[in-house]
Amino acid sequence: MSSPEQENQSADNTILEKNKDEEQISDGGNKEGILQEADAHEYVTGIKLFIILAVVTLVFFLLMLDMSIVTNAIPAITNYFHSLEDLGWYGSVYPLASAALQPLTGKIYTYYSSKWTFFTFFVIFEIGSAICGAAVTSAMLIIGRTIAGLAASGLMTGALTILSSCVPKERQPGLMGIMMGIGQLGVASGPLIGGALTQHVSWRWCFYINIPVGGVVAGLLFMVSIPEQVAKPTGAKLRTVLSKMDLIGFAIFAPASVMFFLALQFGGEQFAWNSSTIIGLFCGAGVMFIVFFLWEWRQVQRLGYYLPWFLAAATIGSVGFGLLSTLNAQTSTSRWIGYLILNGIARGTGTAMPIIAIQNTLPLAQISVAMSILVIAQNYGGAVFIAICQALLTSALKTSIPKYAPSVNAQNIINAGATGFRAIVSADDLPGVLAAYSKSISHTFYLGIAASIICFITGWGMGLKDVRKKKAEEVVEKAAEGGVKGNVDSDLAV
């Protein structure tokens, strides 16, 4: 006969075992339901996937082309408008506008249809291109470039978001590689296409070229339906959506970006670097950037990424920029082509790895926002570095030309541009001017070396992540730990 204490202990054990069994059944049921939801996610295959890939690749190509096509058209544009003082705006305002709007684009894709949001941004991009092509003043051209840049921010985020929702995780790197590889051809071919159009047709067709291609994109886009990453709220009111967007962050980041760019644009040109105007712009931008980062620190979670390829890109980039800094007027064509190939490898790897990391480490519900943050850094960095390099080159030329070619007016060389100074320099002075140019251009590559080293140092904070295909059970556990059981299909449907 058992004692009362033994009976109580036995009863307690029975209750504990029962609770444990119920918990296991509950967990099993949750996982089964989660997996069923994951299996229900719609992926795209066959001809539809080919069309979607063609659309986003063509759009990405146009965006990259639009960033570089004006390079060889700028001399003709400045001659047409007699606006040498606006030269920096033509190339930089596009990526600057794109970066300024990035904090909002990710949220927009979170709440509205990916297909129609992407289409809307593309229409705006086409309008901006048409304004540029029809520009009758320099200001009108800059406004058109600004509109196109604002739309480009949504198109870049949208292209990445759409591909992420159309195929599983294990297929995304390959498709991203196709999109970005072909898209990068726009950067390489932009100066060639721009030069050919400017010489044989008109500089206006550097912008009009987007319109007929846009018609093809629109036609293809209407032919397919694009699955959503997560369920979008139906009938969402504008006021409700706006309350979910980081409008405060946008209101801080946009003016900070503009002030910083204006300081770089006007410094050494309209105003001295030590003038109160330039110092005030730098100080204002610095304060607002600090406020922005503090604000965003409260808004987003810290994310972990994997490391090796990014560090390799930073290393190759620093070596490539170091080699480019040795260029001079006597450097052989094979050498500078080889140096550029090395830099191209670093650029392609360094640009792609963060994108792949985001796609493989985040729930689908967060990818749009994360992509927009990433594109902010990439686009804003491009805009800022263009302006910084222009300022470095101009400043270095003012110092180097008097040293290597004392009889030449430095400002005249700067105004003539890299392709026009030979026409105003005598044969005796040309070697000195070329040496001054080589020395000055090296200063811009030093900046690339420094940036690559900073990337290598800070890149260690990205973390190491294995992005190979995960078992469904692992993803379920991650989703359950993150408390997103209602949207676990988003975690699995990549």
Coordinates of C-alpha atoms in Angstrom, one line a residue:
M1 CA 0.0 0.0 0.0
S2 CA 1.5 3.4 -1.0
S3 CA 1.8 6.3 1.3
P4 CA -0.1 9.6 0.7
E5 CA 3.2 11.3 -0.3
Q6 CA 3.9 8.6 -2.9
E7 CA 0.3 9.0 -4.3
N8 CA 0.8 12.8 -4.6
Q9 CA 4.1 12.3 -6.3
S10 CA 2.6 9.9 -8.8
A11 CA -0.2 12.2 -9.6
D12 CA 2.2 15.1 -10.2
N13 CA 4.2 13.0 -12.5
T14 CA 1.1 12.0 -14.5
I15 CA 0.1 15.6 -14.9
L16 CA 3.6 16.6 -16.0
E17 CA 3.7 13.8 -18.6
K18 CA 0.2 14.8 -19.9
N19 CA 1.2 18.4 -20.2
K20 CA 4.3 17.4 -22.0
D21 CA 2.4 15.2 -24.4
E22 CA -0.1 18.0 -25.1
E23 CA 2.7 20.4 -25.7
Q24 CA 4.4 18.1 -28.2
I25 CA 1.1 17.5 -30.0
S26 CA 0.6 21.2 -30.1
D27 CA 4.1 21.9 -31.4
G28 CA 3.7 19.2 -34.0
G29 CA 0.4 20.6 -35.1
N30 CA 1.8 24.1 -35.4
K31 CA 4.8 22.8 -37.5
E32 CA 2.5 20.8 -39.7
G33 CA 0.3 23.8 -40.3
I34 CA 3.3 26.0 -40.9
L35 CA 4.7 23.5 -43.4
Q36 CA 1.3 23.3 -45.2
E37 CA 1.2 27.1 -45.4
A38 CA 4.8 27.1 -46.8
D39 CA 3.8 24.5 -49.5
A40 CA 0.9 26.7 -50.5
H41 CA 3.2 29.6 -51.5
E42 CA 3.0 30.2 -55.2
Y43 CA 6.3 30.1 -57.2
V44 CA 6.7 31.0 -60.8
T45 CA 8.1 28.7 -63.4
G46 CA 8.5 28.2 -67.1
I47 CA 7.7 31.0 -69.6
K48 CA 6.2 33.2 -66.9
L49 CA 9.4 33.1 -64.9
F50 CA 11.4 33.9 -68.1
I51 CA 9.1 37.0 -68.8
I52 CA 9.5 38.3 -65.2
L53 CA 13.2 37.8 -65.3
A54 CA 13.3 39.6 -68.7
V55 CA 11.3 42.5 -67.3
V56 CA 13.4 43.1 -64.1
T57 CA 16.7 42.5 -66.1
L58 CA 15.7 45.0 -68.8
V59 CA 14.7 47.6 -66.2
F60 CA 17.9 47.0 -64.2
F61 CA 19.9 47.5 -67.4
L62 CA 18.1 50.8 -68.1
L63 CA 18.8 52.0 -64.6
M64 CA 22.5 51.2 -64.9
L65 CA 22.5 52.7 -68.4
D66 CA 20.9 55.9 -67.2
M67 CA 23.6 56.4 -64.6
S68 CA 26.5 56.2 -67.0
I69 CA 25.1 57.3 -70.4
V70 CA 25.4 61.0 -69.7
T71 CA 29.2 60.7 -69.3
N72 CA 30.0 61.4 -72.9
A73 CA 26.9 63.5 -73.4
I74 CA 27.8 66.1 -70.7
P75 CA 30.2 68.1 -72.9
A76 CA 27.4 68.5 -75.6
I77 CA 24.9 69.3 -72.9
T78 CA 27.0 72.0 -71.2
N79 CA 27.8 73.5 -74.6
Y80 CA 24.0 73.6 -75.5
F81 CA 22.9 75.1 -72.3
H82 CA 26.1 77.1 -71.6
S83 CA 25.9 75.7 -68.0
L84 CA 29.3 74.5 -67.0
E85 CA 28.5 75.3 -63.4
D86 CA 25.8 72.6 -63.5
L87 CA 28.1 69.9 -64.8
G88 CA 28.2 68.1 -61.5
W89 CA 24.4 68.0 -61.2
Y90 CA 23.9 66.1 -64.4
G91 CA 25.7 63.0 -63.2
S92 CA 25.1 63.1 -59.5
V93 CA 21.5 64.3 -59.0
Y94 CA 20.1 60.9 -60.4
P95 CA 21.7 58.6 -57.8
L96 CA 21.3 61.2 -55.1
A97 CA 17.5 61.4 -55.7
S98 CA 17.4 57.6 -55.8
A99 CA 19.1 57.3 -52.4
A100 CA 16.9 60.0 -50.8
L101 CA 13.6 58.1 -51.5
Q102 CA 14.9 54.7 -50.6
P103 CA 13.7 54.8 -46.9
L104 CA 10.1 54.8 -48.2
T105 CA 10.2 52.4 -51.2
G106 CA 10.6 49.3 -49.1
K107 CA 7.5 50.1 -47.0
I108 CA 5.5 50.9 -50.2
Y109 CA 6.2 47.4 -51.5
T110 CA 5.2 46.0 -48.1
Y111 CA 1.6 47.4 -48.3
Y112 CA 0.8 47.6 -52.0
S113 CA 0.9 45.2 -54.9
S114 CA 4.4 44.5 -56.1
K115 CA 3.4 44.4 -59.8
W116 CA 1.4 47.7 -59.8
T117 CA 3.8 49.5 -57.5
F118 CA 6.7 48.5 -59.8
F119 CA 4.7 49.6 -62.9
T120 CA 3.9 53.0 -61.3
F121 CA 7.5 53.7 -60.5
F122 CA 8.4 52.7 -64.1
V123 CA 5.9 55.2 -65.5
I124 CA 7.4 57.9 -63.4
F125 CA 10.9 56.9 -64.6
E126 CA 9.7 57.2 -68.2
I127 CA 8.2 60.7 -67.5
G128 CA 11.5 61.8 -66.0
S129 CA 13.4 60.5 -69.1
A130 CA 10.9 62.3 -71.4
I131 CA 11.4 65.6 -69.5
C132 CA 15.2 65.2 -69.8
G133 CA 15.0 64.6 -73.5
A134 CA 12.7 67.6 -74.1
A135 CA 14.6 69.9 -71.7
V136 CA 14.9 73.5 -72.9
T137 CA 16.9 74.7 -69.9
S138 CA 19.6 73.2 -67.7
A139 CA 17.2 73.4 -64.7
M140 CA 14.6 71.4 -66.6
L141 CA 17.1 68.7 -67.4
I142 CA 18.1 68.5 -63.7
I143 CA 14.5 68.3 -62.7
G144 CA 14.0 65.4 -65.1
R145 CA 17.0 63.6 -63.8
T146 CA 15.7 64.1 -60.3
I147 CA 12.3 62.5 -61.2
A148 CA 14.0 59.6 -62.9
G149 CA 16.2 59.1 -59.9
L150 CA 13.3 59.1 -57.5
A151 CA 11.6 56.4 -59.6
A152 CA 14.8 54.4 -59.9
S153 CA 14.8 53.9 -56.1
G154 CA 11.5 52.1 -56.3
L155 CA 12.5 50.1 -59.4
M156 CA 15.7 48.8 -57.8
T157 CA 13.9 47.7 -54.7
G158 CA 11.0 46.3 -56.7
A159 CA 13.2 44.3 -59.0
L160 CA 14.9 42.6 -56.1
T161 CA 11.6 42.1 -54.2
I162 CA 9.8 40.6 -57.2
L163 CA 12.6 38.0 -57.9
S164 CA 12.6 37.1 -54.2
S165 CA 8.9 36.3 -54.3
C166 CA 9.0 34.3 -57.5
V167 CA 11.5 31.5 -56.8
P168 CA 12.8 29.5 -53.8
K169 CA 15.9 30.6 -52.0
E170 CA 18.2 28.1 -53.6
R171 CA 17.4 29.6 -57.1
Q172 CA 17.6 33.2 -56.2
P173 CA 21.5 33.7 -56.4
G174 CA 21.5 32.3 -60.0
L175 CA 18.7 34.6 -61.2
M176 CA 20.1 37.6 -59.3
G177 CA 23.4 36.9 -61.1
I178 CA 21.7 37.0 -64.5
M179 CA 19.8 40.2 -63.7
M180 CA 22.8 42.0 -62.2
G181 CA 25.3 40.7 -64.7
I182 CA 23.3 41.9 -67.7
G183 CA 22.3 45.0 -65.8
Q184 CA 26.0 45.9 -65.2
L185 CA 26.5 45.9 -69.0
G186 CA 24.5 49.1 -68.8
V187 CA 27.3 50.7 -66.8
A188 CA 29.9 49.5 -69.3
S189 CA 28.0 50.3 -72.5
G190 CA 26.5 53.6 -71.2
P191 CA 29.4 55.9 -72.2
L192 CA 29.7 54.1 -75.6
I193 CA 26.0 54.4 -76.4
G194 CA 25.9 58.0 -75.1
G195 CA 28.8 59.0 -77.2
A196 CA 27.4 57.4 -80.3
L197 CA 24.0 59.0 -79.8
T198 CA 25.5 62.4 -79.1
Q199 CA 27.7 62.3 -82.1
H200 CA 25.4 60.9 -84.7
V201 CA 21.9 61.8 -83.5
S202 CA 21.5 64.1 -80.5
W203 CA 22.3 64.1 -76.8
R204 CA 18.5 64.1 -76.2
W205 CA 18.3 60.5 -77.3
C206 CA 20.4 59.5 -74.4
F207 CA 17.2 60.0 -72.5
Y208 CA 14.6 59.3 -75.2
I209 CA 16.1 55.8 -75.6
N210 CA 14.3 54.7 -72.4
I211 CA 10.8 55.4 -73.9
P212 CA 10.6 52.7 -76.6
V213 CA 12.3 50.2 -74.4
G214 CA 9.8 51.1 -71.7
G215 CA 7.0 50.1 -74.1
V216 CA 8.5 46.6 -74.3
V217 CA 8.8 46.4 -70.5
A218 CA 5.2 47.5 -70.0
G219 CA 3.9 45.0 -72.5
L220 CA 5.7 42.1 -70.9
L221 CA 4.7 43.2 -67.4
F222 CA 1.0 43.1 -68.4
M223 CA 1.4 39.5 -69.6
V224 CA 2.2 38.0 -66.2
S225 CA 0.9 37.9 -62.6
I226 CA 3.5 38.3 -59.8
P227 CA 2.9 36.4 -56.6
E228 CA 3.2 38.5 -53.4
Q229 CA 5.7 37.7 -50.7
V230 CA 3.2 38.3 -47.9
A231 CA -0.5 39.0 -47.8
K232 CA -1.1 42.7 -48.6
P233 CA -3.9 44.5 -46.8
T234 CA -6.9 45.0 -49.0
G235 CA -8.5 48.4 -49.2
A236 CA -5.7 49.9 -47.0
K237 CA -6.4 53.6 -46.4
L238 CA -3.7 56.0 -47.3
R239 CA -3.6 57.4 -43.7
T240 CA -3.1 53.9 -42.3
V241 CA -0.3 53.1 -44.7
L242 CA 1.4 56.4 -44.1
S243 CA 1.4 55.8 -40.4
K244 CA 3.3 52.6 -41.0
M245 CA 6.0 54.3 -43.1
D246 CA 9.1 55.8 -41.7
L247 CA 8.3 59.4 -42.8
I248 CA 10.3 60.8 -39.9
G249 CA 13.4 59.0 -41.1
F250 CA 12.8 60.1 -44.7
A251 CA 12.3 63.7 -43.5
I252 CA 15.7 63.5 -41.7
F253 CA 17.6 61.7 -44.3
A254 CA 16.6 63.6 -47.5
P255 CA 17.7 67.1 -46.4
A256 CA 20.9 65.6 -44.8
S257 CA 21.7 64.1 -48.2
V258 CA 21.0 67.3 -50.1
M259 CA 23.1 69.5 -47.7
F260 CA 26.0 67.1 -47.9
F261 CA 25.9 67.0 -51.7
L262 CA 25.5 70.7 -52.0
A263 CA 28.6 71.2 -49.9
L264 CA 30.6 68.9 -52.1
Q265 CA 29.2 70.5 -55.3
F266 CA 29.8 74.1 -54.3
G267 CA 33.0 73.7 -52.3
G268 CA 36.0 75.0 -54.2
E269 CA 33.8 76.3 -57.0
Q270 CA 31.1 78.9 -56.0
F271 CA 32.4 79.0 -52.4
A272 CA 35.7 78.5 -50.8
W273 CA 36.0 75.3 -48.7
N274 CA 36.5 77.3 -45.5
S275 CA 33.6 79.6 -46.2
S276 CA 30.7 79.8 -43.7
T277 CA 28.3 78.4 -46.4
I278 CA 30.3 75.2 -47.0
I279 CA 31.1 74.7 -43.3
G280 CA 27.4 75.3 -42.4
L281 CA 26.3 72.7 -45.0
F282 CA 28.7 70.1 -43.7
C283 CA 27.8 70.8 -40.1
G284 CA 24.1 70.6 -40.8
A285 CA 24.4 67.4 -42.8
G286 CA 26.6 65.9 -40.1
V287 CA 24.1 66.6 -37.3
M288 CA 21.2 65.3 -39.4
F289 CA 23.0 62.1 -40.3
I290 CA 23.7 61.5 -36.7
V291 CA 20.0 62.1 -35.8
F292 CA 19.0 59.8 -38.7
F293 CA 21.2 56.9 -37.6
L294 CA 20.0 57.2 -34.0
W295 CA 16.4 57.2 -35.2
E296 CA 16.9 54.2 -37.5
W297 CA 18.7 52.4 -34.7
R298 CA 15.4 52.4 -32.9
Q299 CA 13.4 51.3 -35.9
V300 CA 15.2 48.3 -37.2
Q301 CA 16.7 45.1 -35.7
R302 CA 20.3 44.3 -36.1
L303 CA 20.8 41.6 -38.7
G304 CA 23.5 39.0 -39.2
Y305 CA 25.1 38.2 -42.5
Y306 CA 27.8 35.9 -43.9
L307 CA 31.3 37.2 -44.6
P308 CA 33.9 35.6 -46.9
W309 CA 32.9 36.8 -50.3
F310 CA 32.3 40.3 -49.1
L311 CA 35.8 40.5 -47.5
A312 CA 37.3 39.1 -50.7
A313 CA 35.6 41.8 -52.7
A314 CA 37.0 44.5 -50.3
T315 CA 40.5 43.0 -50.6
I316 CA 40.4 42.8 -54.4
G317 CA 38.9 46.3 -54.6
S318 CA 41.7 47.8 -52.5
V319 CA 44.3 46.0 -54.7
G320 CA 42.5 47.1 -57.9
F321 CA 42.3 50.8 -56.8
G322 CA 45.9 50.6 -55.8
L323 CA 46.9 49.5 -59.3
L324 CA 44.7 52.1 -60.9
S325 CA 46.5 54.8 -58.9
T326 CA 49.7 53.9 -60.7
L327 CA 48.3 54.9 -64.1
N328 CA 50.0 57.5 -66.2
A329 CA 50.1 58.8 -69.7
Q330 CA 52.5 56.0 -70.8
T331 CA 50.5 53.1 -69.2
S332 CA 49.7 50.4 -71.8
T333 CA 46.1 49.6 -72.8
S334 CA 46.5 46.0 -71.6
R335 CA 47.5 47.1 -68.1
W336 CA 44.6 49.5 -67.5
I337 CA 42.1 47.1 -68.9
G338 CA 43.4 44.4 -66.6
Y339 CA 43.2 46.8 -63.6
L340 CA 39.6 47.6 -64.5
I341 CA 38.7 43.9 -64.8
L342 CA 40.0 43.4 -61.3
N343 CA 37.9 46.2 -60.1
G344 CA 34.9 44.9 -61.9
I345 CA 35.3 41.6 -60.1
A346 CA 35.4 43.4 -56.8
R347 CA 32.4 45.5 -57.7
G348 CA 30.2 42.6 -58.9
T349 CA 31.0 40.5 -55.9
G350 CA 30.7 43.2 -53.4
T351 CA 27.4 44.4 -54.8
A352 CA 25.8 41.0 -55.0
M353 CA 26.8 39.4 -51.7
P354 CA 24.8 41.7 -49.4
I355 CA 21.7 41.1 -51.6
I356 CA 22.0 37.4 -51.5
A357 CA 22.6 37.5 -47.7
I358 CA 19.4 39.5 -47.1
Q359 CA 17.4 37.1 -49.2
N360 CA 18.6 34.1 -47.3
T361 CA 18.6 35.4 -43.8
L362 CA 15.4 37.4 -43.4
P363 CA 11.7 36.6 -43.5
L364 CA 10.1 37.6 -46.7
A365 CA 8.0 40.2 -44.9
Q366 CA 11.2 42.1 -44.0
I367 CA 13.1 41.8 -47.3
S368 CA 11.5 44.8 -49.0
V369 CA 12.6 47.1 -46.2
A370 CA 16.1 45.5 -45.9
M371 CA 16.6 45.8 -49.7
S372 CA 15.6 49.5 -49.6
I373 CA 18.2 50.1 -46.9
L374 CA 20.9 48.4 -48.9
V375 CA 20.1 50.3 -52.0
I376 CA 20.2 53.5 -50.0
A377 CA 23.8 52.8 -49.2
Q378 CA 24.7 51.7 -52.7
N379 CA 23.0 54.6 -54.5
Y380 CA 23.9 57.3 -52.0
G381 CA 27.4 56.1 -52.0
G382 CA 27.6 56.4 -55.7
A383 CA 26.2 59.9 -55.7
V384 CA 28.5 61.1 -52.9
F385 CA 31.6 59.5 -54.3
I386 CA 31.0 61.1 -57.7
A387 CA 30.9 64.5 -56.1
I388 CA 33.9 63.8 -53.8
C389 CA 36.0 62.6 -56.7
Q390 CA 35.1 65.6 -58.8
A391 CA 36.1 67.9 -55.9
L392 CA 39.4 65.9 -55.4
L393 CA 40.2 66.0 -59.1
T394 CA 39.5 69.7 -59.4
S395 CA 41.5 70.6 -56.3
A396 CA 44.4 68.4 -57.3
L397 CA 44.5 69.9 -60.8
K398 CA 44.7 73.4 -59.4
T399 CA 47.7 72.3 -57.4
S400 CA 49.4 70.0 -59.9
I401 CA 49.1 72.0 -63.2
P402 CA 51.2 75.0 -61.9
K403 CA 53.8 72.5 -60.7
Y404 CA 54.0 70.4 -64.0
A405 CA 53.0 73.1 -66.5
P406 CA 53.6 76.5 -65.0
S407 CA 52.7 78.5 -68.1
V408 CA 49.2 76.9 -68.4
N409 CA 46.1 78.4 -66.7
A410 CA 44.7 75.6 -64.5
Q411 CA 41.1 76.9 -64.6
N412 CA 41.1 76.9 -68.4
I413 CA 42.2 73.2 -68.3
I414 CA 39.4 72.4 -65.8
N415 CA 36.8 74.2 -67.8
A416 CA 37.8 72.4 -71.0
G417 CA 37.3 69.0 -69.5
A418 CA 39.3 65.8 -69.9
T419 CA 38.5 65.5 -73.6
G420 CA 38.9 69.1 -74.6
F421 CA 42.1 70.4 -72.9
R422 CA 44.4 69.1 -75.7
A423 CA 42.9 71.7 -78.1
I424 CA 44.0 74.6 -75.9
V425 CA 47.4 73.4 -74.8
S426 CA 50.6 73.7 -76.9
A427 CA 52.7 70.7 -77.8
D428 CA 55.4 71.8 -75.4
D429 CA 53.0 72.1 -72.4
L430 CA 51.0 68.9 -73.2
P431 CA 53.4 66.4 -71.4
G432 CA 53.2 68.5 -68.3
V433 CA 49.4 68.8 -68.3
L434 CA 49.2 65.0 -68.9
A435 CA 51.5 64.4 -65.9
A436 CA 49.3 66.8 -63.8
Y437 CA 46.2 65.0 -64.9
S438 CA 47.7 61.6 -64.0
K439 CA 48.8 62.7 -60.6
S440 CA 45.4 64.3 -59.9
I441 CA 43.4 61.3 -61.0
S442 CA 45.5 59.1 -58.7
H443 CA 44.0 61.1 -55.8
T444 CA 40.5 59.8 -56.7
F445 CA 41.8 56.2 -56.6
Y446 CA 43.3 56.8 -53.2
L447 CA 39.8 57.4 -52.0
G448 CA 38.7 54.0 -53.5
I449 CA 41.6 52.3 -51.6
A450 CA 40.5 54.0 -48.3
A451 CA 36.8 53.0 -48.9
S452 CA 37.8 49.4 -49.6
I453 CA 39.9 49.1 -46.5
I454 CA 37.0 50.6 -44.4
C455 CA 34.7 47.9 -46.0
F456 CA 37.1 45.2 -45.1
I457 CA 37.3 46.4 -41.5
T458 CA 33.6 47.0 -40.9
G459 CA 32.6 43.9 -42.9
W460 CA 33.5 41.7 -40.0
G461 CA 30.4 42.9 -38.3
M462 CA 28.2 41.3 -40.9
G463 CA 28.6 37.9 -39.4
L464 CA 29.0 34.5 -41.0
K465 CA 25.9 32.8 -42.4
D466 CA 25.5 29.6 -44.3
V467 CA 22.9 30.3 -47.0
R468 CA 22.7 26.9 -48.5
K469 CA 19.2 25.3 -48.6
K470 CA 17.8 24.8 -45.1
K471 CA 15.5 22.1 -44.0
A472 CA 12.0 23.2 -43.6
E473 CA 12.0 22.3 -39.9
E474 CA 14.9 24.7 -39.2
V475 CA 13.0 27.5 -40.9
V476 CA 9.9 26.7 -38.8
E477 CA 11.9 26.8 -35.6
K478 CA 13.4 30.1 -36.6
A479 CA 10.0 31.5 -37.4
A480 CA 8.5 30.3 -34.2
E481 CA 11.4 31.9 -32.2
G482 CA 10.8 35.1 -34.0
G483 CA 7.1 35.2 -33.2
V484 CA 5.9 35.4 -36.7
K485 CA 3.7 32.3 -36.8
G486 CA 1.0 34.1 -38.7
N487 CA 3.4 34.9 -41.5
V488 CA 5.7 31.8 -41.5
D489 CA 4.9 31.2 -45.1
S490 CA 7.0 34.3 -45.7
D491 CA 10.0 32.6 -44.1
L492 CA 9.6 29.5 -46.1
A493 CA 8.6 30.9 -49.5
V494 CA 12.1 32.0 -50.6

